[in-house]
PDB file of C-alpha atoms in Angstrom:
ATOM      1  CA  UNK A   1      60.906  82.162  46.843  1.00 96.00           C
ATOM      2  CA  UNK A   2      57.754  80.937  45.060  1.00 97.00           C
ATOM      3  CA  UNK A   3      54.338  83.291  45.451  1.00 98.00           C
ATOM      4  CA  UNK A   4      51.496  81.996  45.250  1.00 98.00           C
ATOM      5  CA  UNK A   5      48.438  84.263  44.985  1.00 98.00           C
ATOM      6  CA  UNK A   6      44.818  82.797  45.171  1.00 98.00           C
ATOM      7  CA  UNK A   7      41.780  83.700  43.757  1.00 95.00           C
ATOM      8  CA  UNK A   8      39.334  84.817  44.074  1.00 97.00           C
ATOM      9  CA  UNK A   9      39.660  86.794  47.723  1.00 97.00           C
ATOM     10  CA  UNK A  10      36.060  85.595  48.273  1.00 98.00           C
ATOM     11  CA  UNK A  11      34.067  83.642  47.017  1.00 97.00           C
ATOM     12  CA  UNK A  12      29.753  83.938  47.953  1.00 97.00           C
ATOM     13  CA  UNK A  13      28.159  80.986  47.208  1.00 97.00           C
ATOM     14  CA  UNK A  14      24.756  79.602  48.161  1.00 97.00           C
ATOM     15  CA  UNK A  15      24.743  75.491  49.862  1.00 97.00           C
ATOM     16  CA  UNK A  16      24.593  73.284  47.248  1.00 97.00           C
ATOM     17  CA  UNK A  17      26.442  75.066  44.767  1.00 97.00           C
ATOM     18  CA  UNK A  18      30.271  74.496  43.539  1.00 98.00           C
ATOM     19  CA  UNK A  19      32.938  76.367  44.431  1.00 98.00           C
ATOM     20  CA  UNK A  20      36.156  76.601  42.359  1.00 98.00           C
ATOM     21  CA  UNK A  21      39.453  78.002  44.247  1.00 98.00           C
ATOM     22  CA  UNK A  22      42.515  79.353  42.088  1.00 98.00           C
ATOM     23  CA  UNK A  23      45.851  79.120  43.131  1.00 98.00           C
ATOM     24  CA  UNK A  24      48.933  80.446  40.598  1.00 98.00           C
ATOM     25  CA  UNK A  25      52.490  80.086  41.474  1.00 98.00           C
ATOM     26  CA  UNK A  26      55.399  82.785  40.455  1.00 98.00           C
ATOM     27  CA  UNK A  27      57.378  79.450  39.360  1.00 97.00           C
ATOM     28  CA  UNK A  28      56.925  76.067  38.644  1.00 97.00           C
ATOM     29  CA  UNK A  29      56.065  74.137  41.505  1.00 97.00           C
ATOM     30  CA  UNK A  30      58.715  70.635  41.770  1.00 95.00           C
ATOM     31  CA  UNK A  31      57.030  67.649  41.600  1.00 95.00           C
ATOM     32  CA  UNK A  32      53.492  69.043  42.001  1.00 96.00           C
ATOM     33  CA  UNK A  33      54.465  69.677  45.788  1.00 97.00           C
ATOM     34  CA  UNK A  34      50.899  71.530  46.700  1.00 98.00           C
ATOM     35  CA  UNK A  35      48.433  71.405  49.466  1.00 98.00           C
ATOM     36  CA  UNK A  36      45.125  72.931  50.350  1.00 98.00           C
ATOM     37  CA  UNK A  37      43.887  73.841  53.710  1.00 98.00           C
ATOM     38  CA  UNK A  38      40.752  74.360  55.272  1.00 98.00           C
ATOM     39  CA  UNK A  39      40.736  76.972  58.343  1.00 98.00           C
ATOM     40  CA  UNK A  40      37.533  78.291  60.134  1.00 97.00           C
ATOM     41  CA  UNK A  41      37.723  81.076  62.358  1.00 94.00           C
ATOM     42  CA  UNK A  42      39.300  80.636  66.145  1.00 93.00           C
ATOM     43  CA  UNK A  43      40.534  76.935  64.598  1.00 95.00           C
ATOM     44  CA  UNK A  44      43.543  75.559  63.239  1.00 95.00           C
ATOM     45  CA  UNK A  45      44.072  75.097  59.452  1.00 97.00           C
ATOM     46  CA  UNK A  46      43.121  71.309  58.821  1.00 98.00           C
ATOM     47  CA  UNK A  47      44.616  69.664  55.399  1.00 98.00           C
ATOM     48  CA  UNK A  48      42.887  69.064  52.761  1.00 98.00           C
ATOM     49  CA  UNK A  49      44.615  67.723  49.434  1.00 98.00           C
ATOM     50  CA  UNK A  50      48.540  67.136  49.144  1.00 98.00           C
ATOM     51  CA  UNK A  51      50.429  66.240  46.098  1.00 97.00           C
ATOM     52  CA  UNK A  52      47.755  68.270  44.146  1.00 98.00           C
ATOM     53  CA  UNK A  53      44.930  65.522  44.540  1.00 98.00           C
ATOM     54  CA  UNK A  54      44.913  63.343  46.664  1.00 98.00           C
ATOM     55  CA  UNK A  55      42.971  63.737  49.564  1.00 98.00           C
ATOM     56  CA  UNK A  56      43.894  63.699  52.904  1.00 97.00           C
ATOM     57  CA  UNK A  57      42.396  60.988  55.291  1.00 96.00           C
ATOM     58  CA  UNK A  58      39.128  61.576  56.154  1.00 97.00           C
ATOM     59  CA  UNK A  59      38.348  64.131  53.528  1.00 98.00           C
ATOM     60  CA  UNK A  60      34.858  63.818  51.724  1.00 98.00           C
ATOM     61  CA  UNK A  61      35.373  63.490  48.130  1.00 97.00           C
ATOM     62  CA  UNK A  62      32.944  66.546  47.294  1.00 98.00           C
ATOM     63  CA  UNK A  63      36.651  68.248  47.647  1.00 98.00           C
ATOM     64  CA  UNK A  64      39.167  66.984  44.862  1.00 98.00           C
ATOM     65  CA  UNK A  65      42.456  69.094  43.670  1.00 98.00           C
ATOM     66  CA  UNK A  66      43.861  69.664  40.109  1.00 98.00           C
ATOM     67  CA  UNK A  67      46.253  70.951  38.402  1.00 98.00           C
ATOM     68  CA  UNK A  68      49.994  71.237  37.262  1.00 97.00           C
ATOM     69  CA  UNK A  69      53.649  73.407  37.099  1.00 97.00           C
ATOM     70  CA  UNK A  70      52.029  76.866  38.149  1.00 98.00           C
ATOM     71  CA  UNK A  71      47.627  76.781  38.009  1.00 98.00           C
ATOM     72  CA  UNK A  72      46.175  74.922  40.612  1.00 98.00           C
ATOM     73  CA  UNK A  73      42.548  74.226  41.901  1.00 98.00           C
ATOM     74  CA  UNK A  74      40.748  73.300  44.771  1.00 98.00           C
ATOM     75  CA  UNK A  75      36.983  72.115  43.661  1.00 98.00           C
ATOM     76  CA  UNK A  76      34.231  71.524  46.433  1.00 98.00           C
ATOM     77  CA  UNK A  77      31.604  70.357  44.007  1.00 97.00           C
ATOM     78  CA  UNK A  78      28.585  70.847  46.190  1.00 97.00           C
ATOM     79  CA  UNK A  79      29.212  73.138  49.250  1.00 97.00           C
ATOM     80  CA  UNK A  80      27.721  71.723  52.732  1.00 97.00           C
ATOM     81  CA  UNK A  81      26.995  74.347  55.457  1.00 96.00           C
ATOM     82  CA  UNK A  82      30.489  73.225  57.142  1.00 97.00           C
ATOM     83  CA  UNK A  83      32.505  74.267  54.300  1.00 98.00           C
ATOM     84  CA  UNK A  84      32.560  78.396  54.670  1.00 97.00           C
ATOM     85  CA  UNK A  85      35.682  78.883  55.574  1.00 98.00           C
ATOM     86  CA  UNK A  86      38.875  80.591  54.451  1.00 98.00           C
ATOM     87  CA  UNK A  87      41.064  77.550  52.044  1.00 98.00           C
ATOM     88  CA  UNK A  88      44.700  78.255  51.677  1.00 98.00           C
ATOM     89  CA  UNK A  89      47.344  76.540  49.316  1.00 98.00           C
ATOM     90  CA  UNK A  90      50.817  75.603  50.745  1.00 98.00           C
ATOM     91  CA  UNK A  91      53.531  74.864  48.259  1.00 98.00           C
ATOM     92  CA  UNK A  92      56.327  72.503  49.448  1.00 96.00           C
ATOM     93  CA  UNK A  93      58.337  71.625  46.845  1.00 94.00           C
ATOM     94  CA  UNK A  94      61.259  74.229  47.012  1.00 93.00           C
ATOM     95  CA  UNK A  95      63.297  76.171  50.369  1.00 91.00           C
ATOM     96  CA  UNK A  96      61.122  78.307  51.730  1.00 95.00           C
ATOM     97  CA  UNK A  97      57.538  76.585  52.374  1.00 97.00           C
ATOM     98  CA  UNK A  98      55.254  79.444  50.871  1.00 98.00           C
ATOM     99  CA  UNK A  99      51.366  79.600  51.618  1.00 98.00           C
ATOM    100  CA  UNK A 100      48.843  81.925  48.993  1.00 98.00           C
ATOM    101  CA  UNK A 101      46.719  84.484  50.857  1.00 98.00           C
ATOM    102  CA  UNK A 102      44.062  82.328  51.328  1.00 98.00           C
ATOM    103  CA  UNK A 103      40.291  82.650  49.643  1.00 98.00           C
ATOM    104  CA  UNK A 104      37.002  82.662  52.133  1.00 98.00           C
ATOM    105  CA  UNK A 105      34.457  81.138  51.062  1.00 98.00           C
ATOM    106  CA  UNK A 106      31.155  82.925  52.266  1.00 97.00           C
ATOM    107  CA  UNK A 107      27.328  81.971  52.148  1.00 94.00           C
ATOM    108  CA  UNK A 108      25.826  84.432  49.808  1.00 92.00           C
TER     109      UNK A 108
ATOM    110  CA  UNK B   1      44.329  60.741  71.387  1.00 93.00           C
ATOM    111  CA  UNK B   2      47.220  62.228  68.211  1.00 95.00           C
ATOM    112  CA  UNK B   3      47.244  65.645  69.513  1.00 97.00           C
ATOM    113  CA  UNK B   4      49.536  68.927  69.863  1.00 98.00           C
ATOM    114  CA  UNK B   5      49.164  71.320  72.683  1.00 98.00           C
ATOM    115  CA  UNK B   6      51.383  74.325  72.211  1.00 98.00           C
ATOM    116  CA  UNK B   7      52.379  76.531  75.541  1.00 98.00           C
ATOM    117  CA  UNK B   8      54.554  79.432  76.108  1.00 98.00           C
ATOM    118  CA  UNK B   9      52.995  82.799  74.453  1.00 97.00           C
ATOM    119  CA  UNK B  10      52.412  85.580  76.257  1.00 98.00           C
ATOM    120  CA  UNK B  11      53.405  89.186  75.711  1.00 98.00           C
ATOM    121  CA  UNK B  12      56.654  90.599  75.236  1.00 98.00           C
ATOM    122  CA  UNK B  13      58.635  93.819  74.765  1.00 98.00           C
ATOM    123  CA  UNK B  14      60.184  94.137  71.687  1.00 98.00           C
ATOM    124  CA  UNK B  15      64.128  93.062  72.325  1.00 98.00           C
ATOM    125  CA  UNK B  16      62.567  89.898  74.421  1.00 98.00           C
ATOM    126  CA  UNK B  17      62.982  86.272  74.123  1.00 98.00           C
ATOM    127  CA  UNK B  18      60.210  83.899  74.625  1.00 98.00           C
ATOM    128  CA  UNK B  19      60.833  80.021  74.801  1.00 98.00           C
ATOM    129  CA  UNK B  20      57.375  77.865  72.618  1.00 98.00           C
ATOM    130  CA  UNK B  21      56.553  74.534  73.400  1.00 98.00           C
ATOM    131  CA  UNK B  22      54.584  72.143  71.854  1.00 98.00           C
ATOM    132  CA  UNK B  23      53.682  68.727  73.770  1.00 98.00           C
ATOM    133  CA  UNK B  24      52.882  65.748  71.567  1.00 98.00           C
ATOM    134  CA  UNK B  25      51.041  62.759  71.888  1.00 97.00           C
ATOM    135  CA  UNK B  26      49.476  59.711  70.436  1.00 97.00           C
ATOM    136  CA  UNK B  27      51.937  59.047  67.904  1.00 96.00           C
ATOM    137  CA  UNK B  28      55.836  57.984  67.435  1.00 96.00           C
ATOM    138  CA  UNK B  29      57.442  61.245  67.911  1.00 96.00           C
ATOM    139  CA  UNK B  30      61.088  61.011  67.611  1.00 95.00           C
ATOM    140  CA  UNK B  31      59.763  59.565  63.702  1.00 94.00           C
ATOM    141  CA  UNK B  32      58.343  63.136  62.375  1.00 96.00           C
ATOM    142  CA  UNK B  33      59.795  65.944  61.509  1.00 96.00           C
ATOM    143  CA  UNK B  34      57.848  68.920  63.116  1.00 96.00           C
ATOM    144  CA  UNK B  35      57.252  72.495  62.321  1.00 97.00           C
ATOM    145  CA  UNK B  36      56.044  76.158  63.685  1.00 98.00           C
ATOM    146  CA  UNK B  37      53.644  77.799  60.800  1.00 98.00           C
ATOM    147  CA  UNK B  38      52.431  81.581  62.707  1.00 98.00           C
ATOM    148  CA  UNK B  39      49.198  83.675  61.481  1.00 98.00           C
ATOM    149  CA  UNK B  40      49.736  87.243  62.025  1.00 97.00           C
ATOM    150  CA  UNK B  41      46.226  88.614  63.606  1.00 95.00           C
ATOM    151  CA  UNK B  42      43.390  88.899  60.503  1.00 93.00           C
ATOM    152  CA  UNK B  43      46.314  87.402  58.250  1.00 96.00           C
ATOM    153  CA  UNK B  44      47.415  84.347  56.234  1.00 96.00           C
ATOM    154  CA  UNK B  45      49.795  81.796  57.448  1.00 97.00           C
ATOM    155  CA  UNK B  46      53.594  81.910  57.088  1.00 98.00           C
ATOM    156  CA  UNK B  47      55.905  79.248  58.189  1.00 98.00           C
ATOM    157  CA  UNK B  48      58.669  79.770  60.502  1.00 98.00           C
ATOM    158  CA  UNK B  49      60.980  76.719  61.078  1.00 97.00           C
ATOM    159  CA  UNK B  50      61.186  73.232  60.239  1.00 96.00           C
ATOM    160  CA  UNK B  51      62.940  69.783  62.228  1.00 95.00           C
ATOM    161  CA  UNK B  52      63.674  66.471  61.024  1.00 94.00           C
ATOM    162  CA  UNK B  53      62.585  63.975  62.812  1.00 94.00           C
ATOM    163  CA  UNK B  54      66.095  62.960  64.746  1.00 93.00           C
ATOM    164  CA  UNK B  55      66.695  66.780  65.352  1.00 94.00           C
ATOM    165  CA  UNK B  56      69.899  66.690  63.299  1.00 94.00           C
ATOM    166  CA  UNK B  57      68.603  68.641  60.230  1.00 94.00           C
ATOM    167  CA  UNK B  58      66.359  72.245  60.640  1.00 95.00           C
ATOM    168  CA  UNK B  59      65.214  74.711  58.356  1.00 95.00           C
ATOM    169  CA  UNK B  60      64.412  78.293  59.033  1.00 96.00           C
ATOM    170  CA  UNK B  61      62.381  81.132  56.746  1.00 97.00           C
ATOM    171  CA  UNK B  62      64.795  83.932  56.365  1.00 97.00           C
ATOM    172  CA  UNK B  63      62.236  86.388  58.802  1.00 97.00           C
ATOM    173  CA  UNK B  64      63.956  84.651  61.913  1.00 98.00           C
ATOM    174  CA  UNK B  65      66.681  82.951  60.523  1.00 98.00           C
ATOM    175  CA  UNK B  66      69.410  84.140  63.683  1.00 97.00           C
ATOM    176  CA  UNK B  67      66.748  84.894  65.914  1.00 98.00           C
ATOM    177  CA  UNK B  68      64.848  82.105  66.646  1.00 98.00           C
ATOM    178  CA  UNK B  69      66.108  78.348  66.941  1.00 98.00           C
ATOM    179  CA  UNK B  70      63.998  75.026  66.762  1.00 98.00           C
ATOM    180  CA  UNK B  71      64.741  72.076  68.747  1.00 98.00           C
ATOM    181  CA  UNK B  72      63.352  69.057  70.111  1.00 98.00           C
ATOM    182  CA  UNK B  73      63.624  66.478  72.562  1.00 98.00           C
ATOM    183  CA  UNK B  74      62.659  63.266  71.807  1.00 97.00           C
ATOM    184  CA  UNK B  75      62.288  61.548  75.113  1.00 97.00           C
ATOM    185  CA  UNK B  76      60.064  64.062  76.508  1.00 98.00           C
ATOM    186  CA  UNK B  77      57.718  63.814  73.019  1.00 98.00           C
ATOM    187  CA  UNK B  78      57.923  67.686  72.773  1.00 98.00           C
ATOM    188  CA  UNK B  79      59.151  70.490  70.166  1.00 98.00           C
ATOM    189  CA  UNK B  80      60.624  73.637  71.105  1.00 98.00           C
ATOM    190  CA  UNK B  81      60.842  77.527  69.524  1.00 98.00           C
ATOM    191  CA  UNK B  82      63.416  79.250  71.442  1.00 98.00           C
ATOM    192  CA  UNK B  83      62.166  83.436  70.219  1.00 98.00           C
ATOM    193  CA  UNK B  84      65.203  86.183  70.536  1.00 98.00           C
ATOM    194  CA  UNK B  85      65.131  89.780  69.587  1.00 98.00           C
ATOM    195  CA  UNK B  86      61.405  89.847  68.896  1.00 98.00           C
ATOM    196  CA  UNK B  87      59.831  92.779  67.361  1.00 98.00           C
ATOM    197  CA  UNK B  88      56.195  93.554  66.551  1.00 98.00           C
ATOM    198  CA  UNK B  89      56.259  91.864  63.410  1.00 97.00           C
ATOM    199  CA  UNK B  90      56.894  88.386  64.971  1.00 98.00           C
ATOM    200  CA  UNK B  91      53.110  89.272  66.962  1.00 98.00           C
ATOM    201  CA  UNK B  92      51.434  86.009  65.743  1.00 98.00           C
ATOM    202  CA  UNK B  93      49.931  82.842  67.106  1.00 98.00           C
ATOM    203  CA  UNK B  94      52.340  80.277  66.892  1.00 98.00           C
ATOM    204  CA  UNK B  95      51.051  77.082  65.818  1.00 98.00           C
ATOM    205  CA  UNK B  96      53.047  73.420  65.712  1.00 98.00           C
ATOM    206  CA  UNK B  97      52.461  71.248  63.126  1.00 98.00           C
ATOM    207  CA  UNK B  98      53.529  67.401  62.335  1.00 97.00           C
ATOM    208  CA  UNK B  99      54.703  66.257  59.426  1.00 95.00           C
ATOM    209  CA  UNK B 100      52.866  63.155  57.864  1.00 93.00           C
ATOM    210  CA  UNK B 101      55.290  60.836  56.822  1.00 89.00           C
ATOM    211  CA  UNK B 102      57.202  58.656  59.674  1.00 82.00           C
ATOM    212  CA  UNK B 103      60.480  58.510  57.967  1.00 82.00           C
ATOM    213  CA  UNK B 104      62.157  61.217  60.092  1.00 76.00           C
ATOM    214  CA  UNK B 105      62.877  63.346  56.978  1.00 83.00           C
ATOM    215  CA  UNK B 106      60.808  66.518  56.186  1.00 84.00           C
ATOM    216  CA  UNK B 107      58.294  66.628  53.638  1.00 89.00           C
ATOM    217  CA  UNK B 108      57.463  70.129  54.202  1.00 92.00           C
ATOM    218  CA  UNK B 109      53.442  70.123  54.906  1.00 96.00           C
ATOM    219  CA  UNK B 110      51.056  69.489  57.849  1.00 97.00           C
ATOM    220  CA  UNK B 111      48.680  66.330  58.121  1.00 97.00           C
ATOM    221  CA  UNK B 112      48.362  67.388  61.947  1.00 97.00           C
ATOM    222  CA  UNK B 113      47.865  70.944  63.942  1.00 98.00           C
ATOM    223  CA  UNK B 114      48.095  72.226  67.220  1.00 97.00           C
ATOM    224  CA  UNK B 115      45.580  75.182  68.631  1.00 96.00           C
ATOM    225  CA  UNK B 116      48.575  77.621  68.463  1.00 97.00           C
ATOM    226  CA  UNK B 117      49.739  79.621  71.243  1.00 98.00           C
ATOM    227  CA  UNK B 118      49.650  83.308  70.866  1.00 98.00           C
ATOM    228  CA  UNK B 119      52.391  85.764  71.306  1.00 98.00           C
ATOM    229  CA  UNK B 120      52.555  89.471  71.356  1.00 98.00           C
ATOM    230  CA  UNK B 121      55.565  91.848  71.262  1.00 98.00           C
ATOM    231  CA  UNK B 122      54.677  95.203  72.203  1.00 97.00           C
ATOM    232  CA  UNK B 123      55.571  97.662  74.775  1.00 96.00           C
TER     233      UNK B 123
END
């Protein structure tokens, strides 16, 4: 089973500034096979990137996804009011699906 | 509308079965493979079973593999989580989610969410 642990926990930014999400897998991810989700409280998680970097379908571009075999990022370059909210990464290339533990993004 | 409306949680005593469903609409069903991811309350998301779009192939994390089974039926547009032996640890809400590729086969992540149902085992 592939871990994934993200970091950091939290994250306190101010509006406006960038946030940069870490997520490191226990084993090489196939194909680049990872996903980011967005999840505010009481809601259900809503995708974000797949495949690493591309962006879902309807997803502004101030979010964009990088990264390769195990380190992974999630970058919102300039963080709207809407974006607080706790971002998990989803791995799906290899039996079973695994998600990280998820980083919240907070206004400082 | 493309939407998922799950139904079916409640609580339960640990031992108890519980049947999920999750109603879809506003897209070709019977061409997506669908999934159940759960949250744990305060926690992170784990996923629990997988379907391919024709029902013939499903996929199961070892936590409820023999204890829960996933099924569909296509002419009704809606998925199904049949829950045996629950114990506390199964306490989650239970969300469906679709798969975003309409070639029946699983891809293995989630372009599409339900509001989750939630279900608690305790005595």
């Amino acid at each position: 089973e592939i871990v994934l642990t993200q970091s950091p926990g939290t994250l306190s930014l101010s509006p406006g500034e960038r946030a940069t999400l870490s997520c490191r897998a226990s084993q090489s991810v196939s194909s680049n096979y990872l996903a980011w989700y967005q999840q505010k409280p009481g809601q259900a998680p809503r995708l974000l990137i797949y495949g690493a970097s591309s962006r879902a379908t309807g997803i502004p571009d101030r979010f964009s996804g990088s990264g390769s075999g195990t380190d992974f990022t999630l970058t919102i370059s300039r963080l709207e009011p809407e974006d607080f909210a706790v971002y998990y990464c989803q791995q799906y290339g290899s039996s079973p699906l695994t998600f990280g533990g998820g980083t919240k993004v907070e206004i400082k | 509308e493309v939407q998922l409306l799950e139904s079916g949680g409640g609580l339960v005593q640990p031992g108890g079965s519980l049947r999920l469903s999750c109603a879809a609409s506003g897209f070709t069903f019977s061409t997506y493979a669908m999934s159940w991811v759960r949250q744990a309350p305060g926690e992170g998301l784990e996923w629990v079973s997988g379907i391919s779009g024709g029902g013939g192939y499903t996929y199961y994390a070892d936590s409820v593999k023999g204890r829960f089974t996933i099924s569909r039926d296509n002419s009704k547009n809606t998925l199904y989580l049949q829950m045996n032996s629950l114990r506390a640890e199964d306490t989650a809400v239970y969300y469906c989610a679709k798969d975003p590729y309409g070639s029946g086969s699983y891809a293995g992540y989630f372009d599409l969410w339900g509001r989750g149902t939630l279900v608690t085992v305790s005595s």
